[in-house]
C-alpha positions as CSV (number, residue, x, y, z in Angstrom):
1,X,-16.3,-40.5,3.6
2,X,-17.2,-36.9,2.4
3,X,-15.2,-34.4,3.2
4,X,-15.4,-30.6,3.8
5,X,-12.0,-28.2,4.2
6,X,-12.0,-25.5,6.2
7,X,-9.6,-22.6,6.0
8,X,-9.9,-19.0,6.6
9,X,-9.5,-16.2,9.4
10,X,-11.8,-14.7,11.6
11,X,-11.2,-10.8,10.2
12,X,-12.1,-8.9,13.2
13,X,-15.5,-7.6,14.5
14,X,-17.2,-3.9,13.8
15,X,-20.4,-2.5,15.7
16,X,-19.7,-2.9,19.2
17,X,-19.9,-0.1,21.4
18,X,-16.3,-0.1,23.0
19,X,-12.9,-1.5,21.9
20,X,-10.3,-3.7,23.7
21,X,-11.9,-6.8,22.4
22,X,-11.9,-10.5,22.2
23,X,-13.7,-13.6,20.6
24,X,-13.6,-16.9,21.9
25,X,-15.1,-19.2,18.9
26,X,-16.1,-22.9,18.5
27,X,-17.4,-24.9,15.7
28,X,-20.4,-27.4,16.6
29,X,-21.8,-30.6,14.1
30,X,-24.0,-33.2,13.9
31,X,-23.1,-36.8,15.1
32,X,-22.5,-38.0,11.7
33,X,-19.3,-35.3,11.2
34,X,-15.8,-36.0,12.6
35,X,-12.9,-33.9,12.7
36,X,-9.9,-35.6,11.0
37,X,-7.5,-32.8,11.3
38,X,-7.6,-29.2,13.1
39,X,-9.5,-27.6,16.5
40,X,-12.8,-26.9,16.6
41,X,-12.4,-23.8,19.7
42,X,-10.0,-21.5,20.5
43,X,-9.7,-17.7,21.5
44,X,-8.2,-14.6,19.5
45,X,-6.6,-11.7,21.0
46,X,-7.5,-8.5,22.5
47,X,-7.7,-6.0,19.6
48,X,-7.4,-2.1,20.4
49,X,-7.8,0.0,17.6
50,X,-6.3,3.0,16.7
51,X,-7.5,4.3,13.5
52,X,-11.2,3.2,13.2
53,X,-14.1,1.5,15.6
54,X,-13.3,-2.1,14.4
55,X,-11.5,-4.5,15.9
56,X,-8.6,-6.7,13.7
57,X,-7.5,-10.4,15.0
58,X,-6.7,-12.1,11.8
59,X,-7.2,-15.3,13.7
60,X,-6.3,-18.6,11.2
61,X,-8.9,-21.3,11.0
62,X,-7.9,-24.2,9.5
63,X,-10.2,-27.4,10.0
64,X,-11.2,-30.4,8.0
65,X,-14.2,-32.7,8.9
66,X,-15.7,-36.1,6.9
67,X,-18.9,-36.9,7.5
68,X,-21.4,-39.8,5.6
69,X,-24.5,-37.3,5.7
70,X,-25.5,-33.4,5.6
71,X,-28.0,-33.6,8.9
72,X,-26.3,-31.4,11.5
73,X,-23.8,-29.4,9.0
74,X,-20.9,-27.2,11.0
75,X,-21.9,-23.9,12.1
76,X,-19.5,-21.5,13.7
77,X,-20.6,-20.0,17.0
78,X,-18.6,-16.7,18.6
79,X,-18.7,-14.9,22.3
80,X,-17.1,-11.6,22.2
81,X,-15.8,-10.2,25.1
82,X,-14.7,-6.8,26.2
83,X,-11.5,-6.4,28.1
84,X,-11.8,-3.1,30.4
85,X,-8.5,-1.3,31.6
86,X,-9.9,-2.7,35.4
87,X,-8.6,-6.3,33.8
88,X,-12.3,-7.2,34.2
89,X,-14.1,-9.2,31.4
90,X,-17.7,-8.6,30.1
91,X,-19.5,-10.2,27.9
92,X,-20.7,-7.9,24.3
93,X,-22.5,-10.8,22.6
94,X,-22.9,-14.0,20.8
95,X,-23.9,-14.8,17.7
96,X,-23.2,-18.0,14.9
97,X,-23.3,-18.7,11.5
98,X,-23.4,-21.8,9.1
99,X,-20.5,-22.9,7.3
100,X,-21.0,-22.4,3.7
101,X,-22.0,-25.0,1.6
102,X,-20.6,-24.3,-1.7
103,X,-16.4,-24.5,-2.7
104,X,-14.8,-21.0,-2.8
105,X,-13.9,-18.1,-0.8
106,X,-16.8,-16.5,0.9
107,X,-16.9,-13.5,3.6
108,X,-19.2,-14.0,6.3
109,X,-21.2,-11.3,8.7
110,X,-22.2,-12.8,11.8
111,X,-24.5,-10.8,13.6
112,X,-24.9,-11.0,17.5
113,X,-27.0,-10.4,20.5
114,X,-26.5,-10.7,24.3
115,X,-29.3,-11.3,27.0
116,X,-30.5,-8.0,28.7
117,X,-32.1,-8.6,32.1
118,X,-34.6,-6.3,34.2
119,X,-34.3,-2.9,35.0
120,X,-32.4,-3.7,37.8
121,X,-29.7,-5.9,35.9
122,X,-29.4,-2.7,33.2
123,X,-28.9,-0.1,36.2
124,X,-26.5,-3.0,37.9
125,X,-24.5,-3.1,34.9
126,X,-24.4,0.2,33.8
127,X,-22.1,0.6,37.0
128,X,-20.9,-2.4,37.6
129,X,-20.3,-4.0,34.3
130,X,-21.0,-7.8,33.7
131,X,-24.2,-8.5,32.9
132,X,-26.8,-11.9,32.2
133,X,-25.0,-15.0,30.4
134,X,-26.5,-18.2,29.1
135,X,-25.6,-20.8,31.3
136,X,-25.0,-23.2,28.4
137,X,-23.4,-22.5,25.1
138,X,-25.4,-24.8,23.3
139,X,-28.2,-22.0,23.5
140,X,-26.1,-20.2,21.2
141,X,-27.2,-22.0,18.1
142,X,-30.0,-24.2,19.3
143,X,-33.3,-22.6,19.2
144,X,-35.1,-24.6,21.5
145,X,-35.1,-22.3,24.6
146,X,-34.1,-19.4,22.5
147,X,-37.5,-17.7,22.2
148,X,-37.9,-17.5,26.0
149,X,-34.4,-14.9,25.7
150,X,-34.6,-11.0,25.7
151,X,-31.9,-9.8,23.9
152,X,-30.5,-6.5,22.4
153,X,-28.3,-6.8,19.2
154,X,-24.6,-5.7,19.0
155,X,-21.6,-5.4,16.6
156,X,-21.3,-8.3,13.8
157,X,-17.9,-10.4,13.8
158,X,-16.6,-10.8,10.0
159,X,-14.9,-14.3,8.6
160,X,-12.9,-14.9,5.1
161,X,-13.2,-18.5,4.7
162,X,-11.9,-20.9,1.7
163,X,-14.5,-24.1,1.5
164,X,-13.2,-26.9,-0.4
165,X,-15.9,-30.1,-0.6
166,X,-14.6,-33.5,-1.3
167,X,-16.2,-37.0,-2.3
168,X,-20.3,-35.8,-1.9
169,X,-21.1,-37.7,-5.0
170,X,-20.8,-40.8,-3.1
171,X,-23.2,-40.0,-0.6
172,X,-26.3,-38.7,-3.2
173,X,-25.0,-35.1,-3.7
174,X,-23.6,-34.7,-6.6
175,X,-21.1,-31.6,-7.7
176,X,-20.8,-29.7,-11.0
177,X,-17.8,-30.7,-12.9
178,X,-17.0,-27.2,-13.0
179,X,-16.8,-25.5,-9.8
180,X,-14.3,-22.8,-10.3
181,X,-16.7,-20.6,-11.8
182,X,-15.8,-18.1,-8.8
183,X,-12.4,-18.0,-10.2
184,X,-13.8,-15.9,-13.0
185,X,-15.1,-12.8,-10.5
186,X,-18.4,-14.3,-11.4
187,X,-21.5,-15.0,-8.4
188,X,-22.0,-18.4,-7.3
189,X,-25.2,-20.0,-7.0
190,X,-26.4,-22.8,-5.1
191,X,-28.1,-24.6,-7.8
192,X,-24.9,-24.2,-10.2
193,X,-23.1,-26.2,-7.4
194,X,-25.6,-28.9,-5.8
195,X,-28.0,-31.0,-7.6
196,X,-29.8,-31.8,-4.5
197,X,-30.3,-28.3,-2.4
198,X,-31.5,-28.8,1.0
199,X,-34.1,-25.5,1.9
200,X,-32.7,-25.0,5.2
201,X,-29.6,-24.3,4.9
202,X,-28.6,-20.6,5.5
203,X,-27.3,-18.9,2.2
204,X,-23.9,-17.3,3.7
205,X,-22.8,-16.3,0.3
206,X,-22.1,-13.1,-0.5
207,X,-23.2,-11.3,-4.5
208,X,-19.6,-11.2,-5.7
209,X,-16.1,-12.6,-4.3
210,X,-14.6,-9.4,-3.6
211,X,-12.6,-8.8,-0.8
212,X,-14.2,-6.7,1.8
213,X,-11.1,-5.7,3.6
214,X,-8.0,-4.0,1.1
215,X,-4.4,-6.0,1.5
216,X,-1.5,-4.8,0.3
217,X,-0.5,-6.8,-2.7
218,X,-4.2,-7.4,-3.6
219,X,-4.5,-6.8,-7.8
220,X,-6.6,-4.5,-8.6
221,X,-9.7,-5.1,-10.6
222,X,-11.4,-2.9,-13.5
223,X,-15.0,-3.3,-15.2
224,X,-15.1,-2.8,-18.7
225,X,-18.1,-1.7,-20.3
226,X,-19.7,-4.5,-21.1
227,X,-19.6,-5.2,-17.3
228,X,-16.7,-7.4,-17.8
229,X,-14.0,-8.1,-14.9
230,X,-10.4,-8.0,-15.4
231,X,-7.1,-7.4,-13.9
232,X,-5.9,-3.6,-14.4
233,X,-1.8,-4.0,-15.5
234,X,0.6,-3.6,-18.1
235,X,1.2,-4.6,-21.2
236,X,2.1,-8.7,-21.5
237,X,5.4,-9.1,-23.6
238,X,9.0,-9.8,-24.0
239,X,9.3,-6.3,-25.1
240,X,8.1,-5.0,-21.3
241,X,10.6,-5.0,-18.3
242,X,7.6,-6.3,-16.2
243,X,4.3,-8.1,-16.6
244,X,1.6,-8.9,-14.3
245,X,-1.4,-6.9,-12.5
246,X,-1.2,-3.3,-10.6
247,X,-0.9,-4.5,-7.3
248,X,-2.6,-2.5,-4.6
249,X,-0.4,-0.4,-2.4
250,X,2.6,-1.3,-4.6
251,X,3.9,1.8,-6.6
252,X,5.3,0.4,-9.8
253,X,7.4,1.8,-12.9
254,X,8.4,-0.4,-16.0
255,X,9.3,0.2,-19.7
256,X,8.3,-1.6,-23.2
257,X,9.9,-1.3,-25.9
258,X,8.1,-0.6,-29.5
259,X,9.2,-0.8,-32.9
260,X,7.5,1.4,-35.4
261,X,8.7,1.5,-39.0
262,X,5.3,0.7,-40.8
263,X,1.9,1.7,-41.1
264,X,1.0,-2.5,-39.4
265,X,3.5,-1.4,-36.3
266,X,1.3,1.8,-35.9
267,X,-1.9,1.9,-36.3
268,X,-2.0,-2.2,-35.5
269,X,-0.4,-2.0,-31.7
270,X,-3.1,-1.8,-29.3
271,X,-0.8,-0.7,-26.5
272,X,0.0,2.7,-28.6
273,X,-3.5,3.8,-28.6
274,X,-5.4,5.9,-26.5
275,X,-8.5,3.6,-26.8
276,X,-7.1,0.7,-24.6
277,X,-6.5,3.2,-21.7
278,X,-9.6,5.2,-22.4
279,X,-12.3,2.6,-22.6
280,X,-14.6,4.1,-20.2
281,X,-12.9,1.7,-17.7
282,X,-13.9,1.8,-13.6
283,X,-12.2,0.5,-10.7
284,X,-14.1,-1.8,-8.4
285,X,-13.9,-0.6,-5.2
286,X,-15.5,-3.5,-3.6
287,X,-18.7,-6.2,-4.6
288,X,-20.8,-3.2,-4.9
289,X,-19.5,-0.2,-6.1
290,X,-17.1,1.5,-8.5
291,X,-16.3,4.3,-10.1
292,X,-15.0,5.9,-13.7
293,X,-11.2,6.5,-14.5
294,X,-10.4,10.1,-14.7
295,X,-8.4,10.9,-18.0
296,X,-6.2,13.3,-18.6
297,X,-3.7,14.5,-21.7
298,X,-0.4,15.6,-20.1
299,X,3.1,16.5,-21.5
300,X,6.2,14.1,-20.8
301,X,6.8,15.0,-17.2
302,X,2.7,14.8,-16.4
303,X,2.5,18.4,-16.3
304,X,-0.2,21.0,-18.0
305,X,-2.5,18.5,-17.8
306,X,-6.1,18.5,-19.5
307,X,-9.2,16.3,-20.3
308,X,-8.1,17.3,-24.3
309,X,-9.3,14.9,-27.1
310,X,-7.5,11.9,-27.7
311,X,-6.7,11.0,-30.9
312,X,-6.4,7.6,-32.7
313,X,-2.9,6.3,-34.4
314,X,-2.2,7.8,-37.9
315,X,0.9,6.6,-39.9
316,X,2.1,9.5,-42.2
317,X,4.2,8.4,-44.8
318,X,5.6,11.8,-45.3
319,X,7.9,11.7,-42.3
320,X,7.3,7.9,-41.8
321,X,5.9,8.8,-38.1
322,X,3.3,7.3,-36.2
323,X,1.5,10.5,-34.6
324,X,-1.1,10.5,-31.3
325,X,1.2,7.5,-30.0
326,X,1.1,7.4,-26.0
327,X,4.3,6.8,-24.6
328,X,4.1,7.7,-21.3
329,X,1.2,6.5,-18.9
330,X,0.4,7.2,-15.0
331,X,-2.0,5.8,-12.9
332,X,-2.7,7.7,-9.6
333,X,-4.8,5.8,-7.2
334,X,-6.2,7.6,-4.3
335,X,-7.0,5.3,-0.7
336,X,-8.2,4.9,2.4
337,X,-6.2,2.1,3.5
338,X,-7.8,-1.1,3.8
339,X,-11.0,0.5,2.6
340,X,-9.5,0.2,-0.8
341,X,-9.0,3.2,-3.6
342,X,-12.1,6.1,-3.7
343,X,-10.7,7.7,-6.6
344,X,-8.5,7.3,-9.9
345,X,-7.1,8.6,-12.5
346,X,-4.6,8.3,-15.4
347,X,-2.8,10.5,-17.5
348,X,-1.1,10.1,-20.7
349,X,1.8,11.7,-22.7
350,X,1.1,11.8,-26.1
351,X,4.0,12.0,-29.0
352,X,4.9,11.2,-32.4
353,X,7.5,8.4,-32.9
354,X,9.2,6.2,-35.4
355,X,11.4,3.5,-35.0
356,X,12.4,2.1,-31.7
357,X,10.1,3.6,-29.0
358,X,9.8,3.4,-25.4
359,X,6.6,3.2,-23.0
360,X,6.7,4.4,-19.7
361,X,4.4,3.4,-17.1
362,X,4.1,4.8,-13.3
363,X,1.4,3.3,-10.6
364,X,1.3,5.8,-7.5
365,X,-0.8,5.3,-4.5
366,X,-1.9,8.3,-2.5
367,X,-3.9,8.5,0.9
368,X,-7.2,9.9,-0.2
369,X,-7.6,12.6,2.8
370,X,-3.8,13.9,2.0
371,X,-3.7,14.2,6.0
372,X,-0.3,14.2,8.0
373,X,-2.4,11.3,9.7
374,X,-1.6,8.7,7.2
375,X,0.7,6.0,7.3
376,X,4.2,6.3,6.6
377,X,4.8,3.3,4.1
378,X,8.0,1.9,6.0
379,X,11.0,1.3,4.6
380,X,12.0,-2.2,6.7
381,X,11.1,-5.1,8.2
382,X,12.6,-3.5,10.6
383,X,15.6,-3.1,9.2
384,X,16.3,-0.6,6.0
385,X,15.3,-2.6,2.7
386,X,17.9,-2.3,-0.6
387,X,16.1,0.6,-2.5
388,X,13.5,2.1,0.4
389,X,13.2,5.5,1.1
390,X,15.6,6.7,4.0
391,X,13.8,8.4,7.1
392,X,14.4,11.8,8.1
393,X,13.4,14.0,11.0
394,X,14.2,17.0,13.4
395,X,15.3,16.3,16.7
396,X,14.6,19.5,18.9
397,X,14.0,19.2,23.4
398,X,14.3,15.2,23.4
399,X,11.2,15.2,20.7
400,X,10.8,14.0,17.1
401,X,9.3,16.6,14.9
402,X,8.7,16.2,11.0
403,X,8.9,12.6,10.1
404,X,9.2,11.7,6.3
405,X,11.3,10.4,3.7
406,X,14.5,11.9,2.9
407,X,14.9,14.1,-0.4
408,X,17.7,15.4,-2.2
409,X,18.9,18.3,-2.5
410,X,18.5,18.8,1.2
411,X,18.0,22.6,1.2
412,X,14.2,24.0,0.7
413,X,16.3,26.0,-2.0
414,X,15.8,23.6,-4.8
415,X,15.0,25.8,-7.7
416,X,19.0,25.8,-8.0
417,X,18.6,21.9,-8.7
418,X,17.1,20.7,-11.4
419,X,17.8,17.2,-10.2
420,X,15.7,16.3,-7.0
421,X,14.0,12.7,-5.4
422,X,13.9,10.6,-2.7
423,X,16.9,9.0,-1.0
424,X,16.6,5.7,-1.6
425,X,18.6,3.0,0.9
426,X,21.9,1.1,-0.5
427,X,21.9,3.8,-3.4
428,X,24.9,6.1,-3.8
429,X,24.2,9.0,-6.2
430,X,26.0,11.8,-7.4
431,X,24.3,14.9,-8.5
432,X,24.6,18.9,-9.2
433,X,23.3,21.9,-8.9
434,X,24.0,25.2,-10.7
435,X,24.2,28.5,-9.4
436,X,24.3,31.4,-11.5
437,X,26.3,34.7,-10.9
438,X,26.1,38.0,-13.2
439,X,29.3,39.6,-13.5
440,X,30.3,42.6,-11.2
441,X,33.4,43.3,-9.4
442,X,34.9,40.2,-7.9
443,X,34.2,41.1,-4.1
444,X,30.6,41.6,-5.2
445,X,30.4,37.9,-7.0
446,X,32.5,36.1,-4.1
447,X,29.6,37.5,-1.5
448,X,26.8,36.4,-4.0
449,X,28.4,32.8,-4.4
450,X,28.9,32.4,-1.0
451,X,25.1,33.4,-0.1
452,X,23.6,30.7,-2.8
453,X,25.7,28.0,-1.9
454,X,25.0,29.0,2.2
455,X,21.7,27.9,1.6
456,X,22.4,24.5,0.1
457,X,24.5,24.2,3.5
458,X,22.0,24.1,5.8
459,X,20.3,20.6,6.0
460,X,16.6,20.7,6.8
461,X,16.7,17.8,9.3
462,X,19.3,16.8,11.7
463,X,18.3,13.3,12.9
464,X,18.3,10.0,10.7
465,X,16.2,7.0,11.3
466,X,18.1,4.0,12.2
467,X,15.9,1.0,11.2
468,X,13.4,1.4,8.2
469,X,10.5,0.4,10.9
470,X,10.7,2.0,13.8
471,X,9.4,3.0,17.1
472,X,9.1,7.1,16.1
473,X,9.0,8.1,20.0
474,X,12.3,6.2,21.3
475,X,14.6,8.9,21.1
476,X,17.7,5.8,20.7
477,X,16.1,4.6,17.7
478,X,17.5,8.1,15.7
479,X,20.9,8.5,15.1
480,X,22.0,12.4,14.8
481,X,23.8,13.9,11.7
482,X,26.9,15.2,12.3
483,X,27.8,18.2,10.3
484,X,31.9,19.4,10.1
485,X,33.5,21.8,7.2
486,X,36.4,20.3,5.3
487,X,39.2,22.9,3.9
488,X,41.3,21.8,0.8
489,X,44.6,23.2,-0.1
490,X,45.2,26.8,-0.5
491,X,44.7,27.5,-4.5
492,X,47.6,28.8,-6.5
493,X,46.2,29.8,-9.5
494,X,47.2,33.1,-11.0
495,X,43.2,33.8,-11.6
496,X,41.1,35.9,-9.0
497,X,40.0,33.6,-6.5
498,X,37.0,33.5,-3.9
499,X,38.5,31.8,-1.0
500,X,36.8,29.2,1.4
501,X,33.5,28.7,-0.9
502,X,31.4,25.6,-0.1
503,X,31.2,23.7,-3.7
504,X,31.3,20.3,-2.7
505,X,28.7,18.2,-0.4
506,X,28.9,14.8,0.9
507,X,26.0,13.1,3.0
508,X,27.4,9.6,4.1
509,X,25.6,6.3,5.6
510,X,27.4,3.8,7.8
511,X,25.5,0.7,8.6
512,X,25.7,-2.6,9.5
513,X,23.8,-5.5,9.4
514,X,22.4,-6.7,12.9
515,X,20.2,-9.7,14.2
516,X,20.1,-13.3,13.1
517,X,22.9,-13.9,10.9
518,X,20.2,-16.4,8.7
519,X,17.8,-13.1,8.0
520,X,20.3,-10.2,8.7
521,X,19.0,-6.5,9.3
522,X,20.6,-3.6,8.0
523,X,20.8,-0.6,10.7
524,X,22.2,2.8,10.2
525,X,24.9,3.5,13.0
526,X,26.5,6.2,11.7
527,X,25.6,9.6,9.6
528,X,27.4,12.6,8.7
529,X,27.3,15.7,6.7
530,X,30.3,17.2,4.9
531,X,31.2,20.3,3.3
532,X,33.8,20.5,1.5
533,X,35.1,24.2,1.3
534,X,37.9,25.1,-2.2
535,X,38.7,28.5,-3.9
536,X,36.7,29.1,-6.7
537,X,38.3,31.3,-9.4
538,X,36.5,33.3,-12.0
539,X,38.5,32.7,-15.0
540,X,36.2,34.9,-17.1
541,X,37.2,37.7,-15.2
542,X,39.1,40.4,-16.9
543,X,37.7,39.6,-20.3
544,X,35.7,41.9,-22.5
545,X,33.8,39.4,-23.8
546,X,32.2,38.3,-20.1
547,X,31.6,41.5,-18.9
548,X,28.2,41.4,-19.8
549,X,27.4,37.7,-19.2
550,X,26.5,35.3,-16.5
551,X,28.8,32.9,-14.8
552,X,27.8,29.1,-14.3
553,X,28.9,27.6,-10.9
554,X,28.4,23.8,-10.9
555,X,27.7,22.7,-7.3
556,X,28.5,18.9,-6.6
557,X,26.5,16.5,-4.0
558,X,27.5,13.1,-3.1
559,X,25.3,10.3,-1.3
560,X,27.1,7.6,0.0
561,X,26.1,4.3,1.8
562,X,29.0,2.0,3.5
563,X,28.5,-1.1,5.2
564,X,31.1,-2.2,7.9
């Protein structure tokens, strides 16, 4: 017997007036069609959105079916139902579809309707809820008492189905030997699939086999010119510390090495040039749209930026350099979550090199609106992940305030540092900062030392967040900092001294790993802030040859994670 494979998801539903709803669903064939493995009904949640006026349920379908003919091919039929906060249930609409008939993944809009009754019913129901329902389902896809309905449409229920068709060729339809055209981002037709096309059959397929809905992980696609589809990413080598596609959502860094010591290593490697990054590329933003690439010439730390012209490799066999080589390259992508990326951009360092060289490339993803609405990425599942950012906060009246990641130094001072980042889980660090102290009498340098390093005492958050995903507003799900002062020995050096200075700083994590012991979860239990307090002696002072100058006090941080 033929076969046809269902699997998919119903996505959710958009349109509908209200949220708080649910879809109950049910497939419906011909007497010739059997299911051999799966259910053909079943109901999805109730979805309550918080960000836009969809609704999510991610509901699996997974259904198979063998039939010996075409008469009375599936078709999917929905009721979607609103849940009011009375616990009543009213209907919103129904609505089906046709299963596709061509192999590959297709996205399906399902429009609905629901009866409307007299003026009576409308006033009846304005008040009351409810409202008119078919009495049988069947009138849902059947058309022959549809015509006698009046109906009003409402919101359209979305489905990501993968269609796999087996065995046709025995019955008198015959397949293409090749049908994974799709897999080339190319659009299907019907008459590339089936030799024999039956008229009425509903054309579900959408123009292109984009996602409609952005997932994390999803690569992200370019067009080329020439209207060519391919996967953005990096270069493909041995050389490169990772291959493989940008991946939506996933900021990236890696590093290729190059070896330039002739005019074939220059001007020959593709990666090198400014062309291959420059090529009037455009990411796709969904089957319909796209947009152009912003470039932008930058130095090595992707500052002083500018749309300057690009050059192409030169060798000079002067100085046996390769000049207008790009060795550093970052792609900024700017989104709207799962509406996918709205703008882009890249910008490239630009250097002369010889010999061994490395590459640098960054992939950061940015909410488009730059709003303190966005999503926090989170660093857990729920507990902290090996190399995630640590949470912070401020803890003030039994409220949360201020939720982000933690960064180092921990001071707003931080033009003492030139070091600074993000506080990454599992990673100890050791940094310093430098103060700087012109030379005056020593009372007068002790009182400016201790005012630099005050600042650099004072943490900007006093509350750490115990798992990496948490619940923000459960006050137990925070663990406070505890902040004490730690005196060393009395100095005895024969130098002036400033006594009690603050020059060393220690931020320590305790946790633990809690939970399953097969999938462990790693929970901060414990966090405190030291300051570790020393005399400091000026052993420039005195000299001649320091009066004039500027003493250098080196500052010392330490970050420490401990698991029990």
């Amino acid at each position: 017997m033929a076969e046809v494979h269902v699997i998919g998801q119903i996505v959710g539903a958009s349109g509908f007036p209200t949220q708080s709803l649910f879809c109950k669903w049910g497939l419906h064939a011909g007497g010739a069609w059997k299911i051999i493995s799966g259910v053909k009904e079943g109901q999805t949640q109730i979805d309550i959105s918080q960000f836009d006026n969809k609704s999510y349920w991610s509901h699996p379908i997974d259904v198979h079916f063998a039939t010996k003919g075409i008469q009375g091919w599936p078709k999917f039929y929905f009721q979607v139902w609103h849940h009011d906060r009375f616990g009543r249930d009213e209907l919103y609409g129904y609505g089906f579809c046709h299963i596709p008939t061509t192999p590959g993944i297709h996205h399906l809009d399902c429009p609905t309707w629901r009866p409307t009754g007299s003026l009576f019913d409308s006033v009846n129901q304005f008040f009351l809820g409810g409202g008119p329902q078919l009495r049988n389902v069947n009138n849902i896809f059947c058309a022959n008492d549809r015509f006698r309905l009046l109906t009003t449409s409402m919101g359209t229920v979305h489905l990501e189905v993968g269609i796999l068709l087996r065995n046709f060729d025995k019955y008198g339809v015959e397949l293409e030997e090749d049908i994974s055209c799709y897999m080339e981002w190319a659009p299907m037709k019907h008459s590339n699939v089936f030799k024999t096309i039956q008229n009425y059959f509903i054309h579900s397929l959408t123009l292109t086999n984009f996602d409609l809905i952005w997932k994390i992980g999803q690569p992200v696609l370019a067009l080329k010119s020439d209207d060519h589809y391919f996967l953005l990413g990096f270069p493909n080598g041995k050389s490169c510390s990772s291959t493989g596609p940008i991946l939506y959502l996933i900021d990236t860094a890696i590093t290729c090495e190059h070896f330039v010591n002739s005019k074939e290593s220059c001007e020959e490697n593709i990666f090198l040039n400014f062309s291959i990054y420059f090529n009037n590329k455009k990411i796709v933003e969904n089957g319909t749209s796209n947009h152009t690439i912003d470039h932008f010439q930058c130095d090595k730390e992707y500052n002083n930026c500018n749309t300057g012209d690009f050059q192409p490799l030169i060798y000079n066999t002067t100085t046996e350099m390769c000049e207008n080589v790009i060795t550093r390259v970052k792609y900024t992508f700017f989104h709207n979550g799962i509406h996918g990326i709205v703008k882009s951009d890249v910008k490239l360092a630009v250097e002369n090199v010889k010999g061994i060289t490395k590459q640098h490339f960054e992939v950061e993803f940015k909410w488009a609106n730059d709003s303190t609405e966005a999503i926090m990425k989170k660093s857990g599942n729920p507990g902290y992940l090996i190399g995630r950012p640590v949470i912070a906060a401020i803890s003030t009246n039994n409220s949360i305030e201020n939720i982000s990641v933690l960064t180092f130094p921990f001071s707003e001072q931080t033009d003492k540092c030139p070091m600074s980042g993000v506080v990454n889980f599992g990673e100890s660090l050791v940094f310093s900062c430098e103060v700087l102290i012109p030379y005056a009498n020593l009372g007068a340098m002790c009182d400016l030392l201790r005012n630099e390093t005050r600042y650099l005492n004072q943490l900007t958050f006093n509350t750490i967040g115990s798992y990496g995903d948490l619940n923000t507003t459960n006050l137990h799900n925070w663990i406070p900092i505890n902040s004490y002062t730690k005196r060393n020995k009395l100095s005895t050096s024969s130098f002036p001294l400033c006594r009690n200075v603050s020059l060393v700083f220690r931020l320590t994590f305790e946790y633990a790993l809690t939970g399953h012991r097969a999938l462990p979860q790693s929970k901060i239990v414990a966090a405190s802030f030291e300051s570790v307090n020393t005399d400091y002696s000026f052993t420039c002072i005195g000299l001649k040859n320091c009066r004039t100058g500027i003493h250098r006090v080196s500052l010392r941080f330490l970050i420490a994670f401990i698991n029990f």
